[in-house]
Coordinates of C-alpha atoms and ligand atoms in Angstrom, one line a residue:
M274 CA 31.9 -64.2 -14.2
I275 CA 28.3 -64.6 -13.0
V276 CA 25.4 -64.5 -15.4
S277 CA 21.8 -63.9 -14.2
N278 CA 18.5 -63.5 -16.2
N279 CA 15.4 -61.5 -15.6
I280 CA 16.3 -59.7 -12.4
S281 CA 15.2 -56.5 -10.9
S282 CA 17.4 -53.4 -11.2
R283 CA 16.2 -52.0 -7.8
G284 CA 19.4 -52.8 -5.9
M285 CA 21.7 -51.8 -8.8
N286 CA 20.9 -48.1 -9.1
T287 CA 20.9 -45.5 -6.4
F288 CA 17.6 -44.1 -7.6
G289 CA 16.1 -47.5 -6.5
I290 CA 14.2 -47.7 -9.8
D291 CA 12.7 -51.1 -10.6
V292 CA 12.9 -52.3 -14.2
N293 CA 13.6 -55.8 -15.5
L294 CA 17.1 -56.5 -16.7
S295 CA 17.0 -59.4 -19.2
T296 CA 20.6 -60.4 -18.8
V297 CA 23.2 -59.3 -16.2
I298 CA 26.8 -60.3 -16.6
S299 CA 28.9 -59.6 -13.5
L300 CA 32.6 -59.1 -14.3
E301 CA 34.4 -60.4 -11.2
H302 CA 37.8 -60.5 -12.6
R303 CA 39.4 -58.8 -15.7
D304 CA 40.4 -62.3 -16.9
D305 CA 36.7 -63.0 -17.5
L306 CA 37.1 -60.7 -20.5
V307 CA 39.0 -63.4 -22.4
A308 CA 36.0 -65.7 -22.4
L309 CA 33.6 -62.8 -22.9
A310 CA 35.5 -61.2 -25.8
P311 CA 33.6 -62.9 -28.8
Y312 CA 30.3 -62.1 -27.1
L313 CA 31.2 -58.5 -26.4
Q314 CA 32.3 -58.1 -30.0
E315 CA 29.0 -59.2 -31.3
K316 CA 26.4 -57.8 -28.8
E317 CA 25.7 -54.3 -27.7
V318 CA 26.0 -54.2 -23.9
S319 CA 25.3 -51.5 -21.3
I320 CA 27.9 -51.0 -18.7
L321 CA 26.9 -50.4 -15.1
G322 CA 29.2 -49.4 -12.3
G323 CA 27.5 -48.5 -9.0
G324 CA 24.4 -47.2 -10.8
S325 CA 24.8 -43.9 -9.1
N326 CA 24.5 -41.7 -12.2
V327 CA 21.8 -43.4 -14.2
L328 CA 18.0 -43.1 -14.5
L329 CA 16.3 -46.3 -15.8
T330 CA 13.2 -45.5 -17.7
Q331 CA 12.4 -48.9 -19.3
D332 CA 13.1 -52.6 -19.1
I333 CA 16.6 -53.3 -20.4
Q334 CA 16.7 -56.0 -23.1
Q335 CA 20.4 -55.7 -24.0
P336 CA 22.9 -57.4 -21.7
V337 CA 24.1 -55.3 -18.8
L338 CA 27.7 -55.7 -17.7
L339 CA 28.3 -55.1 -14.0
V340 CA 31.8 -54.2 -13.2
N341 CA 32.7 -55.8 -9.9
T342 CA 36.5 -56.2 -10.1
Q343 CA 38.3 -55.6 -6.8
G344 CA 41.8 -54.7 -5.6
K345 CA 44.3 -51.9 -5.3
Q346 CA 48.1 -51.7 -5.2
V347 CA 50.9 -49.2 -5.1
V348 CA 52.5 -49.3 -8.5
L349 CA 55.2 -46.6 -8.1
E350 CA 56.7 -45.0 -5.1
R351 CA 58.3 -41.5 -5.1
E352 CA 59.5 -39.3 -2.3
T353 CA 56.4 -37.1 -2.3
Y354 CA 53.7 -39.2 -3.9
D355 CA 52.8 -42.7 -4.8
L356 CA 50.9 -44.0 -7.8
I357 CA 48.0 -46.3 -6.7
K358 CA 46.2 -48.6 -9.2
V359 CA 42.6 -49.3 -8.3
E360 CA 40.3 -51.8 -9.9
A361 CA 37.2 -50.3 -11.5
G362 CA 34.7 -52.2 -9.3
E363 CA 36.0 -50.8 -6.0
K364 CA 33.6 -48.5 -4.2
W365 CA 34.9 -44.9 -4.6
H366 CA 34.1 -43.8 -1.0
N367 CA 35.9 -46.9 0.4
L368 CA 38.9 -45.8 -1.5
V369 CA 38.7 -42.3 -0.1
L370 CA 38.4 -43.7 3.5
W371 CA 41.4 -46.0 2.9
A372 CA 43.5 -43.1 1.4
V373 CA 42.7 -40.9 4.4
E374 CA 43.6 -43.7 6.8
Q375 CA 46.9 -44.2 5.0
G376 CA 47.6 -40.4 5.1
Y377 CA 47.4 -40.2 1.3
G378 CA 46.2 -36.8 0.1
G379 CA 44.3 -35.7 -3.0
I380 CA 40.8 -37.2 -2.8
E381 CA 39.6 -36.2 0.6
N382 CA 37.3 -33.5 -0.9
L383 CA 35.7 -36.3 -2.9
A384 CA 34.5 -38.2 0.2
L385 CA 31.0 -39.8 0.1
I386 CA 30.5 -39.7 -3.6
P387 CA 28.5 -42.8 -4.4
G388 CA 29.5 -45.2 -7.2
K389 CA 32.5 -47.2 -8.2
C390 CA 36.0 -46.1 -9.1
G391 CA 35.7 -47.0 -12.8
A392 CA 32.9 -44.4 -13.2
G393 CA 35.0 -41.6 -11.7
P394 CA 36.8 -40.7 -15.0
M395 CA 33.6 -41.3 -17.0
Q396 CA 32.1 -38.0 -15.9
N397 CA 35.1 -36.5 -14.1
I398 CA 33.5 -36.7 -10.7
G399 CA 34.0 -33.5 -8.7
A400 CA 33.0 -31.8 -5.5
Y401 CA 34.2 -29.1 -3.1
G402 CA 36.9 -27.6 -5.4
V403 CA 38.5 -30.9 -6.6
E404 CA 37.8 -33.1 -9.6
I405 CA 39.2 -36.6 -10.2
K406 CA 41.2 -35.2 -13.2
D407 CA 43.4 -33.3 -10.6
V408 CA 44.8 -36.6 -9.2
L409 CA 44.3 -39.1 -12.0
H410 CA 47.5 -40.3 -13.6
S411 CA 45.9 -42.7 -16.2
V412 CA 43.1 -45.1 -17.0
S413 CA 43.2 -48.5 -18.5
A414 CA 40.2 -49.4 -20.6
Y415 CA 39.0 -52.4 -22.6
N416 CA 37.8 -51.7 -26.1
L417 CA 34.7 -53.8 -26.6
R418 CA 34.9 -54.1 -30.4
E419 CA 38.7 -54.7 -30.7
G420 CA 39.1 -56.8 -27.6
K421 CA 42.2 -54.8 -26.7
I422 CA 43.2 -52.9 -23.6
Y423 CA 44.3 -49.3 -23.9
N424 CA 46.1 -47.1 -21.4
F425 CA 45.1 -43.5 -21.6
H426 CA 47.1 -40.8 -19.9
N427 CA 45.1 -38.1 -18.0
T428 CA 45.7 -35.6 -20.9
E429 CA 44.2 -38.0 -23.5
C430 CA 40.9 -38.4 -21.7
G431 CA 39.3 -35.1 -22.7
F432 CA 38.3 -34.1 -19.2
G433 CA 36.1 -31.1 -18.6
Y434 CA 33.4 -30.2 -16.1
R435 CA 31.4 -33.4 -15.5
T436 CA 32.6 -34.8 -18.9
S437 CA 35.3 -36.9 -20.6
H438 CA 35.8 -38.7 -24.0
F439 CA 34.4 -41.8 -22.3
K440 CA 31.0 -40.0 -22.0
T441 CA 31.2 -38.3 -25.4
K442 CA 33.2 -39.4 -28.5
W443 CA 34.2 -42.8 -27.0
K444 CA 30.7 -43.5 -25.5
D445 CA 29.9 -47.2 -25.1
Q446 CA 33.2 -48.2 -26.6
F447 CA 35.2 -49.0 -23.5
I448 CA 35.0 -50.7 -20.2
I449 CA 37.2 -48.9 -17.7
L450 CA 39.3 -51.6 -16.0
D451 CA 41.3 -49.6 -13.5
I452 CA 42.4 -46.1 -12.6
I453 CA 45.8 -45.0 -11.5
L454 CA 45.8 -42.1 -9.0
R455 CA 48.7 -39.9 -8.0
L456 CA 48.3 -39.4 -4.2
T457 CA 50.6 -37.4 -2.1
K458 CA 52.4 -38.9 0.9
P459 CA 52.0 -37.6 4.5
G460 CA 53.6 -34.3 5.0
H461 CA 53.6 -33.3 1.3
H462 CA 49.9 -32.5 0.8
L463 CA 48.3 -29.1 0.5
T464 CA 44.6 -29.4 1.5
N465 CA 42.2 -27.6 -0.8
L466 CA 39.9 -25.4 1.2
S467 CA 38.9 -23.2 -1.8
Y468 CA 35.3 -24.1 -1.5
G469 CA 33.6 -21.6 0.8
A470 CA 31.5 -24.1 2.8
I471 CA 34.6 -26.2 3.8
A472 CA 36.6 -23.2 5.1
Q473 CA 33.4 -21.9 6.8
T474 CA 32.6 -25.2 8.6
L475 CA 36.2 -25.6 9.7
N476 CA 36.2 -22.0 11.0
E477 CA 33.0 -22.6 12.9
K478 CA 34.5 -25.7 14.5
G479 CA 37.7 -23.7 15.4
V480 CA 39.9 -26.1 13.4
K481 CA 43.1 -24.5 12.2
D482 CA 45.6 -26.1 9.8
A483 CA 43.1 -28.7 8.8
G484 CA 44.7 -32.0 7.6
I485 CA 43.3 -34.6 5.2
K486 CA 41.2 -36.3 7.9
E487 CA 39.5 -33.0 9.0
V488 CA 38.8 -32.1 5.4
A489 CA 37.2 -35.5 4.7
E490 CA 35.2 -35.3 7.9
T491 CA 34.0 -31.8 7.0
V492 CA 33.0 -32.9 3.4
I493 CA 31.1 -35.9 4.8
A494 CA 29.2 -33.6 7.3
I495 CA 28.3 -31.1 4.6
R496 CA 27.2 -33.8 2.2
Q497 CA 25.1 -35.5 4.8
A498 CA 23.4 -32.3 5.7
K499 CA 22.6 -31.3 2.1
L500 CA 22.3 -34.5 0.1
P501 CA 20.0 -37.5 0.7
N502 CA 21.5 -40.9 1.5
P503 CA 20.6 -43.1 -1.4
S504 CA 20.0 -46.1 0.9
E505 CA 17.2 -44.0 2.5
V506 CA 15.9 -41.9 -0.4
G507 CA 16.6 -42.9 -3.9
N508 CA 18.6 -40.3 -5.9
A509 CA 21.5 -39.9 -8.3
G510 CA 23.1 -36.7 -6.8
S511 CA 22.9 -33.6 -9.0
F512 CA 20.4 -34.4 -11.8
F513 CA 21.5 -31.4 -14.0
K514 CA 24.8 -29.8 -14.7
N515 CA 25.4 -26.3 -13.5
P516 CA 25.0 -24.2 -16.7
V517 CA 27.8 -22.1 -18.1
V518 CA 26.3 -19.0 -19.6
D519 CA 27.2 -15.7 -21.1
K520 CA 27.8 -12.9 -18.6
S521 CA 24.9 -10.9 -20.2
I522 CA 22.5 -13.6 -19.0
L523 CA 23.8 -13.1 -15.4
K524 CA 23.4 -9.3 -15.8
T525 CA 19.8 -9.8 -16.8
I526 CA 19.1 -12.0 -13.8
Q527 CA 20.9 -9.6 -11.5
K528 CA 18.5 -6.8 -12.4
A529 CA 15.8 -8.5 -10.5
Q530 CA 17.9 -10.7 -8.3
P531 CA 21.2 -9.0 -7.4
E532 CA 22.0 -11.8 -5.0
A533 CA 22.2 -14.5 -7.7
P534 CA 25.1 -16.9 -6.9
H535 CA 27.6 -17.4 -9.7
Y536 CA 31.2 -18.6 -10.3
P537 CA 33.7 -17.2 -12.8
V538 CA 34.6 -19.4 -15.8
D539 CA 36.4 -17.0 -18.2
D540 CA 36.2 -13.4 -19.4
S541 CA 32.9 -13.7 -21.0
R542 CA 31.2 -16.6 -19.2
V543 CA 30.0 -17.6 -15.7
K544 CA 28.7 -20.8 -14.1
L545 CA 25.3 -20.6 -12.4
P546 CA 24.2 -23.1 -9.8
A547 CA 21.3 -25.1 -11.3
G548 CA 20.1 -25.8 -7.8
W549 CA 19.5 -22.1 -7.2
L550 CA 17.7 -21.7 -10.5
I551 CA 15.4 -24.6 -9.7
D552 CA 14.9 -23.4 -6.2
Q553 CA 13.9 -20.0 -7.4
C554 CA 11.3 -21.5 -9.6
G555 CA 9.7 -23.0 -6.5
W556 CA 10.7 -26.6 -6.9
K557 CA 12.7 -27.2 -3.7
G558 CA 11.2 -30.0 -1.6
K559 CA 8.2 -30.4 -3.9
Q560 CA 6.7 -33.8 -4.2
V561 CA 5.0 -34.9 -7.4
G562 CA 3.5 -38.4 -7.0
Q563 CA 6.4 -40.7 -6.0
T564 CA 9.0 -38.3 -7.2
G565 CA 10.2 -34.8 -6.3
T566 CA 13.2 -32.7 -5.4
Y567 CA 15.1 -33.0 -2.2
K568 CA 14.2 -30.7 0.7
N569 CA 17.7 -29.4 1.2
Q570 CA 19.0 -29.3 -2.4
A571 CA 16.6 -28.7 -5.3
L572 CA 19.2 -30.0 -7.8
V573 CA 18.7 -33.6 -6.5
L574 CA 15.6 -35.4 -7.8
V575 CA 14.4 -38.2 -5.6
N576 CA 12.4 -41.3 -5.6
H577 CA 10.1 -41.4 -2.6
G578 CA 9.6 -45.1 -2.8
S579 CA 8.0 -46.5 -5.9
A580 CA 8.6 -43.9 -8.6
S581 CA 9.2 -45.1 -12.1
G582 CA 12.0 -43.8 -14.2
S583 CA 9.6 -42.2 -16.6
E584 CA 7.9 -40.3 -13.7
V585 CA 11.3 -38.9 -12.6
Y586 CA 12.1 -38.1 -16.3
A587 CA 8.8 -36.3 -16.7
L588 CA 9.5 -34.2 -13.6
S589 CA 12.9 -33.3 -15.0
E590 CA 11.3 -32.1 -18.2
E591 CA 8.8 -29.9 -16.2
I592 CA 11.7 -28.4 -14.2
Q593 CA 13.7 -27.8 -17.4
Q594 CA 10.7 -26.0 -18.9
S595 CA 10.0 -23.8 -15.9
V596 CA 13.7 -22.8 -15.6
Y597 CA 13.7 -22.0 -19.3
R598 CA 10.6 -19.9 -19.1
R599 CA 11.8 -17.9 -16.2
Y600 CA 15.6 -17.6 -17.0
N601 CA 15.9 -18.5 -20.7
I602 CA 18.4 -21.2 -19.7
L603 CA 18.1 -24.8 -20.8
L604 CA 19.4 -27.1 -18.1
E605 CA 21.4 -30.1 -19.4
R606 CA 20.9 -33.5 -17.6
E607 CA 24.0 -34.8 -15.8
V608 CA 22.5 -38.2 -15.1
N609 CA 22.5 -40.8 -18.0
V610 CA 19.0 -41.7 -19.1
W611 CA 18.6 -45.4 -20.2
Ligands
EPU63 N1 21.3 -23.4 -3.9 C1 20.1 -22.9 -3.6 N2 19.0 -23.8 -3.5 C2 19.2 -25.1 -3.7 C3 20.5 -25.6 -4.0 C4 21.5 -24.8 -4.1 O1 19.9 -21.7 -3.4 O2 18.2 -25.8 -3.6 C5 22.5 -22.5 -4.0 C6 23.4 -22.6 -2.8 O3 23.0 -21.8 -1.7 C7 24.7 -22.2 -3.3 C8 24.7 -22.7 -4.7 O4 23.3 -22.8 -5.1 O5 24.8 -20.8 -3.3 C9 25.5 -23.9 -5.0 O6 25.0 -25.0 -4.2 P1 25.9 -26.2 -3.7 O7 27.0 -25.6 -2.9 O8 25.0 -27.2 -2.9 O9 26.5 -26.9 -4.9 P2 25.9 -27.2 -6.4 O10 26.6 -26.3 -7.4 O11 24.5 -27.3 -6.3 C10 27.9 -28.8 -7.1 C11 27.9 -30.2 -7.7 C12 27.8 -31.3 -6.6 C13 28.9 -31.1 -5.6 C14 28.8 -29.6 -5.0 C15 29.9 -29.3 -4.1 C16 27.2 -30.1 -10.0 C17 26.1 -30.3 -11.0 N3 26.9 -30.4 -8.7 O12 26.5 -28.7 -6.6 O13 28.0 -32.5 -7.2 O14 28.8 -32.0 -4.5 O15 28.8 -28.7 -6.1 O16 31.1 -29.2 -4.9 O17 28.2 -29.6 -10.4 C18 26.9 -34.5 -8.2 O18 27.6 -34.2 -9.2 O19 26.1 -35.4 -8.1 C19 27.1 -33.6 -7.0 C20 26.3 -33.7 -5.9

């Protein structure tokens, strides 16, 4: 465990926002929790993984716990799949690269998602037709108040689109310690090409029967073209969730804009891409002071260098209002605001 005082948050969040963190406790090994238990029972702490889904709008007085635990191991071998246990502090994209290298299938569509493994289940990370819930076997998590470790099976975690119990009814109660993924062995994996852009890119490249490696490479290429690299332009990926609305709202939009993109949810509802709605309101690539939206994807708010969290937050409010005025849809933030 490493404890530091009064340090800048800049390198700890992908938005690159600079606020003062009064106390930072870095959890290097899960055994550190034994010594930390009385402290964690008494104090409110904020838990930070890779800082890739958070907007810091003020100095943080309460202790910040950084999860830096490392390691992965095969915990069960079966003929067609293995269960792999991964410590929460491992970088997600490194895990994807490792899995692809080993020939393990299941997470190749989730390549290049920033952040650490422990944050994956928190908001059920997803991209290109796959969500972590599709491959997650279970999660082990430390209850801060009780000082006890719980194992939650996939079905107990309350997963939904960009949500889980960890983000809602269990908010701030647990530190995710590790995740166990069920990854398929070579020769037993069916790649998921359901997302239009993947099939299209593979087609253009003339790739037939794409394997895990080709899918990962394609996802990396699509993401690099559409999304800013946080080490160059501060951002936290999609800032808002894609809204799920009643079909009647889509019908109203289609009267003026028949081309409006949408995805089916159920008989009465559809999901609309927030990026498209924001783009239609004229925000794509706009710069406002040190903040703005990304030139290739309006759903991504960026820090052009020295933006404050409140500046980014204020822009997100303006965007919300303009989408609401035009489409009568209130966008919900996906990013956690501290
Ligand atoms: N679009 C526009 N203008 C824009 C942005 C998008 O017209 O500025 C249109 C696109 O042309 C397309 C549609 O909106 O028709 C959807 O865009 P895209 O394929 O880029 O996906 P998205 O719905 O905006 C979601 C996730 C991403 C994920 C991609 C791929 C959410 C909130 N976002 O974005 O996740 O990578 O799909 O699966 O669900 C993240 O969570 O941080 C993230 C990047």
